[in-house]
Amino acid sequence: MEFLLKSFYEDLTMRAFASLSIAALAICSLAAGAQQRSVPRQAVALTPPMGWNSWNHFAGNVNDKDIRDAADQLVATGMKDAGYIYVNIDDTWEGERDANGELHANAKFPDMKALAEYVHSKGLKIGIYSSPGSKTCGGYEGSLGHEQQDAQLYADWGFDYLKYDLCSFRGDVMDKQAPNDKPAQMRLMIAAYAKMDRALKAAGRPIVFSFCQYGWDAVWEWGPSVGANLWRTTGDVTPDWDRIYAIVSQQEGLEKYAGPGHWNDPDMLEVGNGKLTLEEDRTHFSMWAMLAAPLLAGNDLPNMKPEIKAILTNRDVIAIDQDRLGRQGARIYSDGEVEVWTRHLAGGALAIAVVAVGDSRYSTHPFHLNLHKLGLAGRQTGKDLWTGRTVELTENMPLELTSHDVLLVRIGAPKVLVQ
Ligand code: GLA
């Protein structure tokens, strides 16, 4: 245990140094008053990006007005003040290319530059979506063969974030150029992301680069080396507990790849969507915070219920997500239908999430908390981040949680085991 603690603190110091140097780099380039092109890629996402994305609520029906409304709502609801900055247009904005190969938005988006200016005028940033293939997942025009032209277009329009979704690149390039040769297909895929990384850099505007290729070929191992600020780790999220729990489970072991500037992305939030119960919404949001995940809300902002707003704007939970150490949480143990996750935070604090993952038939069955397994010694004082109350955690204390609910506690000064 001593060794474990030692290596934990060494690791912590290294990470603190890493984030400090990235921050220093960013400050230097900004202070130099230099042009935007000198901002290093990682500096645009020193904490996981926060905002709203059109896909989970609108899918293919999004238009210019919806994006303006979303920007207005982020401001009016206080979400902007809580940290939600990006307003991201997902798929289905794309129109046709003209004779020069220049891409135009379709009729739903009459003036992209004006739209970007509107979003910026609210103190927010704006994101866009494309594919390295000839077609996006929705069958719209992709960037294949036009990477530099498109990157320049996004920069000229004033976009701040690009989600780049593999989609038809599989059929267009991987299957055609390297049939039955998976290693060669993976190399082609990596090259496609590297190509857009170079194009974005050449376009000269700081842009968050979001990889969406569903975690293929262990993207967490190579994504940051070709410019990824975040990378999807799985297939698509849907607004139901089983899918959300499956995605949470699939993050296990990926924690070592996340850090300031480069994040695992378990997909966008479904808080407030579908038939998720309030317990499930709370747990979904808590676990995204424990996972240092990007927080991109995907709900119907103009019709958001107060209880959903309360979840999405819980500052204490957002602070866990945005912790400057950037260290992703991990599952420490599971006991039947209960799981216990921890996340190490700046200043030696610790977040603990206890989640009742079983179904409702066995709801509220008692469970006892094993602090020793969490590396903690005896009674701990913390804050329950969903009630706001001070809580005492003791060794083997009984806990009862409703099915799919979470106990999320932040311990400011944990008493840790010393041997
Ligand atoms: C894929 C992505 C989704 C969304 C759609 C749009 O399925 O994983 O997040 O962007 O494409 O077509």
CSV table of C-alpha atoms and ligand atoms in Angstrom, one decimal:
chain,number,residue,atom,x,y,z
A,1,MET,CA,0.0,0.0,0.0
A,2,GLU,CA,2.9,2.3,0.8
A,3,PHE,CA,4.3,1.7,-2.6
A,4,LEU,CA,0.9,2.3,-4.2
A,5,LEU,CA,0.4,5.6,-2.3
A,6,LYS,CA,3.9,6.7,-3.2
A,7,SER,CA,3.4,6.0,-6.9
A,8,PHE,CA,0.0,7.7,-6.7
A,9,TYR,CA,1.6,10.8,-5.4
A,10,GLU,CA,4.5,10.7,-7.8
A,11,ASP,CA,2.0,10.3,-10.6
A,12,LEU,CA,-0.1,13.1,-9.2
A,13,THR,CA,3.0,15.4,-9.1
A,14,MET,CA,3.8,14.5,-12.7
A,15,ARG,CA,0.3,15.2,-13.8
A,16,ALA,CA,0.2,18.5,-12.0
A,17,PHE,CA,3.5,19.4,-13.8
A,18,ALA,CA,2.1,18.3,-17.1
A,19,SER,CA,-1.0,20.5,-16.7
A,20,LEU,CA,1.0,23.4,-15.4
A,21,SER,CA,3.3,23.3,-18.4
A,22,ILE,CA,0.4,23.1,-20.9
A,23,ALA,CA,-1.2,26.0,-19.0
A,24,ALA,CA,2.0,27.9,-19.1
A,25,LEU,CA,2.4,27.2,-22.8
A,26,ALA,CA,-1.1,28.5,-23.4
A,27,ILE,CA,-0.7,31.6,-21.3
A,28,CYS,CA,2.6,32.4,-23.1
A,29,SER,CA,1.1,32.1,-26.5
A,30,LEU,CA,-1.8,34.2,-25.6
A,31,ALA,CA,0.3,36.8,-23.7
A,32,ALA,CA,2.6,37.1,-26.7
A,33,GLY,CA,-0.5,38.5,-28.3
A,34,ALA,CA,0.5,36.2,-31.1
A,35,GLN,CA,-1.9,35.1,-33.8
A,36,GLN,CA,-4.3,32.4,-33.1
A,37,ARG,CA,-2.2,29.9,-34.9
A,38,SER,CA,0.3,29.7,-32.0
A,39,VAL,CA,-2.2,28.3,-29.5
A,40,PRO,CA,-1.2,24.6,-29.0
A,41,ARG,CA,-4.0,22.2,-29.7
A,42,GLN,CA,-4.2,20.8,-26.1
A,43,ALA,CA,-4.6,24.2,-24.6
A,44,VAL,CA,-8.1,24.5,-26.1
A,45,ALA,CA,-9.4,21.7,-23.8
A,46,LEU,CA,-7.4,21.8,-20.6
A,47,THR,CA,-10.6,20.6,-18.9
A,48,PRO,CA,-13.3,18.5,-20.7
A,49,PRO,CA,-15.3,20.6,-23.1
A,50,MET,CA,-18.8,21.7,-21.9
A,51,GLY,CA,-21.7,22.8,-24.0
A,52,TRP,CA,-24.7,21.5,-25.9
A,53,ASN,CA,-24.9,19.4,-29.1
A,54,SER,CA,-27.9,19.2,-31.4
A,55,TRP,CA,-27.9,15.5,-32.2
A,56,ASN,CA,-29.6,13.8,-29.2
A,57,HIS,CA,-32.6,16.0,-29.3
A,58,PHE,CA,-33.0,17.2,-32.9
A,59,ALA,CA,-31.1,14.5,-34.9
A,60,GLY,CA,-31.6,15.4,-38.6
A,61,ASN,CA,-34.2,18.2,-37.9
A,62,VAL,CA,-31.9,20.9,-36.6
A,63,ASN,CA,-31.9,24.3,-38.2
A,64,ASP,CA,-30.4,27.8,-37.8
A,65,LYS,CA,-33.2,28.9,-35.4
A,66,ASP,CA,-32.7,25.9,-33.2
A,67,ILE,CA,-29.0,26.7,-32.8
A,68,ARG,CA,-29.8,30.4,-32.0
A,69,ASP,CA,-32.4,29.3,-29.5
A,70,ALA,CA,-30.0,26.9,-27.9
A,71,ALA,CA,-27.5,29.8,-27.5
A,72,ASP,CA,-30.2,32.0,-26.0
A,73,GLN,CA,-31.2,29.2,-23.6
A,74,LEU,CA,-27.7,28.5,-22.4
A,75,VAL,CA,-27.5,32.1,-21.3
A,76,ALA,CA,-31.1,32.4,-19.9
A,77,THR,CA,-31.0,29.2,-17.9
A,78,GLY,CA,-27.6,29.9,-16.3
A,79,MET,CA,-26.0,27.0,-18.0
A,80,LYS,CA,-23.5,29.3,-19.6
A,81,ASP,CA,-22.5,30.6,-16.2
A,82,ALA,CA,-22.2,27.0,-15.0
A,83,GLY,CA,-19.6,26.4,-17.8
A,84,TYR,CA,-21.6,25.2,-20.9
A,85,ILE,CA,-19.8,27.2,-23.6
A,86,TYR,CA,-20.0,25.2,-26.9
A,87,VAL,CA,-23.1,25.2,-29.1
A,88,ASN,CA,-22.4,22.3,-31.5
A,89,ILE,CA,-24.2,21.7,-34.7
A,90,ASP,CA,-24.1,18.0,-35.4
A,91,ASP,CA,-24.9,16.2,-38.7
A,92,THR,CA,-27.3,17.4,-41.4
A,93,TRP,CA,-26.2,21.0,-41.9
A,94,GLU,CA,-24.3,20.2,-45.1
A,95,GLY,CA,-25.4,21.2,-48.6
A,96,GLU,CA,-23.6,20.8,-51.9
A,97,ARG,CA,-20.1,21.7,-53.2
A,98,ASP,CA,-19.9,24.3,-55.9
A,99,ALA,CA,-17.7,24.1,-59.1
A,100,ASN,CA,-14.6,25.1,-57.0
A,101,GLY,CA,-15.3,22.3,-54.5
A,102,GLU,CA,-16.4,24.8,-51.9
A,103,LEU,CA,-19.0,23.4,-49.5
A,104,HIS,CA,-22.2,25.3,-48.8
A,105,ALA,CA,-24.6,24.8,-46.0
A,106,ASN,CA,-28.1,23.5,-46.9
A,107,ALA,CA,-31.3,25.5,-46.8
A,108,LYS,CA,-31.8,24.9,-43.1
A,109,PHE,CA,-28.7,27.1,-42.4
A,110,PRO,CA,-28.9,30.2,-44.7
A,111,ASP,CA,-25.8,32.0,-43.3
A,112,MET,CA,-23.2,30.1,-41.2
A,113,LYS,CA,-20.9,33.0,-40.7
A,114,ALA,CA,-23.8,35.1,-39.3
A,115,LEU,CA,-24.9,32.2,-37.1
A,116,ALA,CA,-21.4,31.9,-35.7
A,117,GLU,CA,-21.3,35.6,-35.0
A,118,TYR,CA,-24.7,35.4,-33.2
A,119,VAL,CA,-23.4,32.6,-31.0
A,120,HIS,CA,-20.2,34.4,-30.3
A,121,SER,CA,-22.1,37.6,-29.5
A,122,LYS,CA,-23.6,35.7,-26.5
A,123,GLY,CA,-20.1,34.9,-25.2
A,124,LEU,CA,-20.4,31.3,-26.4
A,125,LYS,CA,-18.5,29.2,-28.9
A,126,ILE,CA,-19.8,27.2,-31.8
A,127,GLY,CA,-19.0,23.7,-33.1
A,128,ILE,CA,-19.5,21.9,-36.4
A,129,TYR,CA,-19.5,18.3,-37.7
A,130,SER,CA,-18.0,16.4,-40.7
A,131,SER,CA,-16.6,13.1,-41.8
A,132,PRO,CA,-13.3,12.0,-43.3
A,133,GLY,CA,-15.5,10.0,-45.8
A,134,SER,CA,-17.4,11.2,-48.8
A,135,LYS,CA,-20.6,11.1,-46.8
A,136,THR,CA,-21.5,11.7,-43.1
A,137,CYS,CA,-23.4,9.1,-41.1
A,138,GLY,CA,-26.6,10.9,-42.1
A,139,GLY,CA,-25.7,10.7,-45.8
A,140,TYR,CA,-24.6,14.4,-46.2
A,141,GLU,CA,-21.5,15.7,-47.9
A,142,GLY,CA,-18.3,14.7,-46.1
A,143,SER,CA,-14.7,16.1,-46.3
A,144,LEU,CA,-13.0,13.4,-48.3
A,145,GLY,CA,-10.6,15.1,-50.7
A,146,HIS,CA,-11.5,18.5,-49.5
A,147,GLU,CA,-9.9,18.5,-46.0
A,148,GLN,CA,-7.9,21.7,-46.3
A,149,GLN,CA,-10.8,23.6,-48.1
A,150,ASP,CA,-13.2,22.5,-45.3
A,151,ALA,CA,-10.9,23.3,-42.4
A,152,GLN,CA,-10.4,26.8,-43.9
A,153,LEU,CA,-14.1,27.2,-44.4
A,154,TYR,CA,-14.8,26.4,-40.7
A,155,ALA,CA,-12.1,28.8,-39.6
A,156,ASP,CA,-13.4,31.5,-42.0
A,157,TRP,CA,-16.9,31.0,-40.7
A,158,GLY,CA,-15.6,31.3,-37.1
A,159,PHE,CA,-16.1,27.8,-35.8
A,160,ASP,CA,-14.3,26.7,-32.6
A,161,TYR,CA,-14.9,22.9,-32.5
A,162,LEU,CA,-15.0,20.1,-35.0
A,163,LYS,CA,-16.5,16.6,-34.5
A,164,TYR,CA,-15.1,14.4,-37.1
A,165,ASP,CA,-17.1,11.2,-37.6
A,166,LEU,CA,-15.7,8.2,-39.4
A,167,CYS,CA,-18.9,7.1,-41.2
A,168,SER,CA,-18.5,6.4,-44.9
A,169,PHE,CA,-14.7,6.5,-44.8
A,170,ARG,CA,-14.9,2.8,-43.9
A,171,GLY,CA,-16.5,1.9,-47.3
A,172,ASP,CA,-15.1,4.7,-49.3
A,173,VAL,CA,-11.4,4.2,-48.4
A,174,MET,CA,-10.7,1.4,-45.9
A,175,ASP,CA,-12.6,-1.4,-47.6
A,176,LYS,CA,-11.7,-0.3,-51.1
A,177,GLN,CA,-8.0,0.4,-50.6
A,178,ALA,CA,-7.2,-2.4,-48.2
A,179,PRO,CA,-9.8,-5.1,-48.6
A,180,ASN,CA,-9.4,-7.8,-45.9
A,181,ASP,CA,-6.3,-6.1,-44.5
A,182,LYS,CA,-7.4,-4.7,-41.1
A,183,PRO,CA,-4.0,-3.4,-40.0
A,184,ALA,CA,-3.7,-1.4,-43.3
A,185,GLN,CA,-7.3,-0.2,-42.8
A,186,MET,CA,-6.5,1.1,-39.4
A,187,ARG,CA,-3.4,2.9,-40.8
A,188,LEU,CA,-5.7,4.6,-43.4
A,189,MET,CA,-8.1,5.7,-40.6
A,190,ILE,CA,-5.3,7.2,-38.5
A,191,ALA,CA,-3.9,8.9,-41.6
A,192,ALA,CA,-7.3,10.5,-42.2
A,193,TYR,CA,-7.5,12.0,-38.7
A,194,ALA,CA,-3.9,13.2,-39.0
A,195,LYS,CA,-4.7,14.8,-42.3
A,196,MET,CA,-7.6,16.9,-40.8
A,197,ASP,CA,-5.4,17.7,-37.8
A,198,ARG,CA,-2.8,19.3,-40.2
A,199,ALA,CA,-5.6,21.0,-42.1
A,200,LEU,CA,-7.0,22.6,-39.0
A,201,LYS,CA,-3.6,23.7,-37.9
A,202,ALA,CA,-2.9,25.2,-41.3
A,203,ALA,CA,-6.3,27.0,-41.2
A,204,GLY,CA,-4.9,29.0,-38.2
A,205,ARG,CA,-7.9,29.1,-35.8
A,206,PRO,CA,-7.8,27.3,-32.4
A,207,ILE,CA,-10.3,24.5,-32.9
A,208,VAL,CA,-11.2,21.7,-30.5
A,209,PHE,CA,-10.8,18.5,-32.4
A,210,SER,CA,-13.3,15.8,-31.4
A,211,PHE,CA,-12.7,12.3,-32.9
A,212,CYS,CA,-15.8,10.1,-33.4
A,213,GLN,CA,-14.8,6.7,-34.7
A,214,TYR,CA,-16.4,4.7,-31.8
A,215,GLY,CA,-13.1,3.7,-30.1
A,216,TRP,CA,-11.8,1.7,-33.0
A,217,ASP,CA,-8.2,0.5,-32.9
A,218,ALA,CA,-7.8,1.8,-29.3
A,219,VAL,CA,-8.0,5.4,-30.3
A,220,TRP,CA,-6.9,6.4,-26.8
A,221,GLU,CA,-3.5,5.1,-27.6
A,222,TRP,CA,-2.9,7.1,-30.8
A,223,GLY,CA,-5.5,9.9,-30.8
A,224,PRO,CA,-3.5,12.5,-28.9
A,225,SER,CA,-0.5,12.1,-31.2
A,226,VAL,CA,-2.7,13.1,-34.2
A,227,GLY,CA,-4.3,16.1,-32.5
A,228,ALA,CA,-7.3,14.6,-30.6
A,229,ASN,CA,-8.7,16.7,-27.7
A,230,LEU,CA,-11.3,14.0,-27.2
A,231,TRP,CA,-12.2,10.7,-28.7
A,232,ARG,CA,-15.4,8.7,-28.6
A,233,THR,CA,-14.7,5.4,-26.8
A,234,THR,CA,-17.8,3.5,-27.8
A,235,GLY,CA,-20.8,3.4,-30.2
A,236,ASP,CA,-23.7,5.8,-29.7
A,237,VAL,CA,-25.4,6.6,-26.4
A,238,THR,CA,-29.2,6.3,-26.2
A,239,PRO,CA,-31.4,7.6,-23.5
A,240,ASP,CA,-31.9,4.4,-21.6
A,241,TRP,CA,-30.2,3.0,-18.5
A,242,ASP,CA,-28.9,-0.2,-20.0
A,243,ARG,CA,-27.0,1.7,-22.7
A,244,ILE,CA,-25.7,4.3,-20.3
A,245,TYR,CA,-24.5,1.6,-17.8
A,246,ALA,CA,-22.9,-0.4,-20.6
A,247,ILE,CA,-21.0,2.7,-21.7
A,248,VAL,CA,-19.9,3.4,-18.1
A,249,SER,CA,-18.6,-0.1,-17.8
A,250,GLN,CA,-16.7,0.1,-21.0
A,251,GLN,CA,-14.6,3.0,-19.7
A,252,GLU,CA,-12.9,0.8,-17.2
A,253,GLY,CA,-9.1,0.7,-17.8
A,254,LEU,CA,-9.2,3.8,-20.0
A,255,GLU,CA,-8.5,6.2,-17.1
A,256,LYS,CA,-4.8,6.4,-17.8
A,257,TYR,CA,-5.3,7.9,-21.2
A,258,ALA,CA,-7.2,11.0,-20.1
A,259,GLY,CA,-5.6,14.2,-19.0
A,260,PRO,CA,-5.6,18.0,-19.6
A,261,GLY,CA,-6.0,18.5,-23.3
A,262,HIS,CA,-7.0,15.0,-24.2
A,263,TRP,CA,-10.1,13.2,-22.9
A,264,ASN,CA,-12.0,9.9,-23.3
A,265,ASP,CA,-15.5,10.7,-24.6
A,266,PRO,CA,-18.2,8.3,-23.5
A,267,ASP,CA,-20.6,10.3,-25.8
A,268,MET,CA,-22.9,13.2,-25.3
A,269,LEU,CA,-25.3,13.6,-22.4
A,270,GLU,CA,-28.9,12.2,-22.5
A,271,VAL,CA,-29.9,13.9,-19.2
A,272,GLY,CA,-33.5,14.9,-19.6
A,273,ASN,CA,-34.1,12.7,-22.6
A,274,GLY,CA,-36.2,9.6,-23.2
A,275,LYS,CA,-37.6,7.7,-20.2
A,276,LEU,CA,-34.6,8.2,-17.9
A,277,THR,CA,-35.8,8.6,-14.3
A,278,LEU,CA,-34.4,11.4,-12.2
A,279,GLU,CA,-32.2,8.9,-10.4
A,280,GLU,CA,-30.9,7.7,-13.7
A,281,ASP,CA,-30.3,11.3,-14.9
A,282,ARG,CA,-28.4,12.0,-11.7
A,283,THR,CA,-26.3,8.9,-11.9
A,284,HIS,CA,-25.6,9.5,-15.7
A,285,PHE,CA,-24.4,13.0,-14.9
A,286,SER,CA,-22.4,12.0,-11.8
A,287,MET,CA,-20.6,9.2,-13.7
A,288,TRP,CA,-19.7,11.5,-16.6
A,289,ALA,CA,-18.2,13.8,-14.0
A,290,MET,CA,-16.3,10.9,-12.4
A,291,LEU,CA,-15.0,9.9,-15.9
A,292,ALA,CA,-13.8,13.5,-16.6
A,293,ALA,CA,-16.0,13.3,-19.7
A,294,PRO,CA,-17.0,16.1,-22.0
A,295,LEU,CA,-20.3,17.5,-20.8
A,296,LEU,CA,-22.3,18.1,-23.9
A,297,ALA,CA,-26.0,18.4,-23.0
A,298,GLY,CA,-28.4,17.0,-25.6
A,299,ASN,CA,-31.8,17.9,-24.3
A,300,ASP,CA,-34.6,20.2,-25.4
A,301,LEU,CA,-33.4,23.4,-23.8
A,302,PRO,CA,-36.4,25.7,-24.4
A,303,ASN,CA,-38.6,23.1,-22.6
A,304,MET,CA,-36.2,22.0,-19.9
A,305,LYS,CA,-37.9,21.1,-16.6
A,306,PRO,CA,-36.5,22.7,-13.4
A,307,GLU,CA,-35.3,19.4,-12.0
A,308,ILE,CA,-33.3,18.7,-15.2
A,309,LYS,CA,-31.8,22.2,-15.0
A,310,ALA,CA,-30.9,21.5,-11.4
A,311,ILE,CA,-29.0,18.4,-12.4
A,312,LEU,CA,-27.2,20.0,-15.4
A,313,THR,CA,-26.2,23.0,-13.4
A,314,ASN,CA,-25.1,21.4,-10.1
A,315,ARG,CA,-21.9,23.3,-9.6
A,316,ASP,CA,-20.4,20.8,-7.2
A,317,VAL,CA,-20.8,17.9,-9.7
A,318,ILE,CA,-19.5,20.1,-12.6
A,319,ALA,CA,-16.4,20.9,-10.4
A,320,ILE,CA,-15.6,17.2,-10.2
A,321,ASP,CA,-15.8,16.9,-14.0
A,322,GLN,CA,-13.7,20.1,-14.5
A,323,ASP,CA,-11.1,19.4,-11.8
A,324,ARG,CA,-7.9,20.8,-13.0
A,325,LEU,CA,-5.8,17.7,-12.2
A,326,GLY,CA,-7.7,16.1,-15.1
A,327,ARG,CA,-7.4,12.6,-13.6
A,328,GLN,CA,-10.2,10.3,-14.7
A,329,GLY,CA,-12.0,8.2,-12.0
A,330,ALA,CA,-11.9,4.4,-11.8
A,331,ARG,CA,-14.1,1.6,-10.6
A,332,ILE,CA,-12.5,0.4,-7.4
A,333,TYR,CA,-14.8,-2.4,-6.6
A,334,SER,CA,-18.2,-3.8,-7.1
A,335,ASP,CA,-20.3,-5.8,-4.6
A,336,GLY,CA,-23.1,-7.5,-6.5
A,337,GLU,CA,-25.4,-4.8,-7.7
A,338,VAL,CA,-23.5,-1.9,-6.2
A,339,GLU,CA,-20.3,-0.3,-7.6
A,340,VAL,CA,-17.9,2.1,-6.0
A,341,TRP,CA,-15.8,4.5,-8.1
A,342,THR,CA,-13.3,7.1,-6.9
A,343,ARG,CA,-11.7,10.1,-8.6
A,344,HIS,CA,-8.6,11.8,-7.3
A,345,LEU,CA,-8.9,15.6,-7.4
A,346,ALA,CA,-6.6,18.5,-7.1
A,347,GLY,CA,-5.3,19.4,-3.6
A,348,GLY,CA,-5.6,15.7,-2.5
A,349,ALA,CA,-9.4,15.7,-2.4
A,350,LEU,CA,-11.3,12.6,-3.4
A,351,ALA,CA,-14.7,12.0,-5.0
A,352,ILE,CA,-16.5,8.8,-4.3
A,353,ALA,CA,-19.5,7.5,-6.3
A,354,VAL,CA,-21.6,4.6,-5.0
A,355,VAL,CA,-24.0,3.4,-7.6
A,356,ALA,CA,-26.9,1.0,-7.3
A,357,VAL,CA,-26.7,-0.6,-10.8
A,358,GLY,CA,-29.2,-3.4,-10.2
A,359,ASP,CA,-32.8,-3.3,-11.3
A,360,SER,CA,-35.8,-2.1,-9.3
A,361,ARG,CA,-37.0,-5.5,-8.0
A,362,TYR,CA,-34.0,-5.4,-5.6
A,363,SER,CA,-34.1,-1.7,-5.0
A,364,THR,CA,-33.0,-0.3,-1.7
A,365,HIS,CA,-31.3,-3.4,-0.6
A,366,PRO,CA,-28.6,-2.6,2.1
A,367,PHE,CA,-25.0,-2.6,1.3
A,368,HIS,CA,-22.0,-1.8,3.4
A,369,LEU,CA,-19.3,0.5,2.3
A,370,ASN,CA,-15.7,-0.7,2.5
A,371,LEU,CA,-13.5,2.4,3.0
A,372,HIS,CA,-10.4,0.2,3.4
A,373,LYS,CA,-10.8,-0.9,-0.2
A,374,LEU,CA,-10.8,2.7,-1.3
A,375,GLY,CA,-7.5,3.3,0.5
A,376,LEU,CA,-9.2,5.3,3.3
A,377,ALA,CA,-8.6,4.9,7.0
A,378,GLY,CA,-11.6,5.3,9.2
A,379,ARG,CA,-14.2,8.0,9.5
A,380,GLN,CA,-14.3,10.5,6.7
A,381,THR,CA,-16.1,13.9,6.5
A,382,GLY,CA,-17.4,15.0,3.1
A,383,LYS,CA,-20.1,16.7,1.2
A,384,ASP,CA,-23.0,14.8,-0.4
A,385,LEU,CA,-23.0,16.6,-3.8
A,386,TRP,CA,-26.7,15.9,-4.5
A,387,THR,CA,-28.2,17.0,-1.1
A,388,GLY,CA,-25.5,19.6,-0.3
A,389,ARG,CA,-25.3,18.1,3.2
A,390,THR,CA,-22.2,17.2,5.2
A,391,VAL,CA,-21.9,13.5,5.5
A,392,GLU,CA,-19.7,11.2,7.6
A,393,LEU,CA,-18.6,8.0,6.0
A,394,THR,CA,-17.5,5.2,8.4
A,395,GLU,CA,-16.0,1.8,7.8
A,396,ASN,CA,-18.7,-0.8,6.9
A,397,MET,CA,-21.5,1.7,7.2
A,398,PRO,CA,-24.8,0.5,5.8
A,399,LEU,CA,-26.1,2.3,2.7
A,400,GLU,CA,-29.4,2.0,0.9
A,401,LEU,CA,-29.9,3.4,-2.5
A,402,THR,CA,-32.9,3.4,-4.8
A,403,SER,CA,-32.3,1.4,-8.0
A,404,HIS,CA,-30.0,3.3,-10.4
A,405,ASP,CA,-29.4,6.1,-7.9
A,406,VAL,CA,-26.0,7.3,-6.8
A,407,LEU,CA,-24.4,8.6,-3.6
A,408,LEU,CA,-21.8,11.2,-4.8
A,409,VAL,CA,-19.5,12.5,-2.0
A,410,ARG,CA,-16.5,14.8,-2.1
A,411,ILE,CA,-14.0,14.4,0.6
A,412,GLY,CA,-11.8,17.5,0.9
A,413,ALA,CA,-9.2,16.1,3.2
A,414,PRO,CA,-9.3,12.3,3.0
A,415,LYS,CA,-7.6,10.3,5.7
A,416,VAL,CA,-5.7,7.7,3.8
A,417,LEU,CA,-4.1,4.4,4.8
A,418,VAL,CA,-0.4,4.8,5.4
A,419,GLN,CA,0.7,1.2,5.1
B,1,GLA,C1,-22.9,9.0,-35.6
B,1,GLA,C2,-22.4,9.6,-34.4
B,1,GLA,C3,-23.5,10.4,-33.7
B,1,GLA,C4,-24.1,11.4,-34.6
B,1,GLA,C5,-24.5,10.8,-35.9
B,1,GLA,C6,-24.9,11.8,-36.9
B,1,GLA,O1,-23.9,8.0,-35.3
B,1,GLA,O2,-21.8,8.6,-33.5
B,1,GLA,O3,-23.0,11.0,-32.5
B,1,GLA,O4,-23.1,12.4,-34.9
B,1,GLA,O5,-23.5,10.0,-36.5
B,1,GLA,O6,-25.3,11.3,-38.2
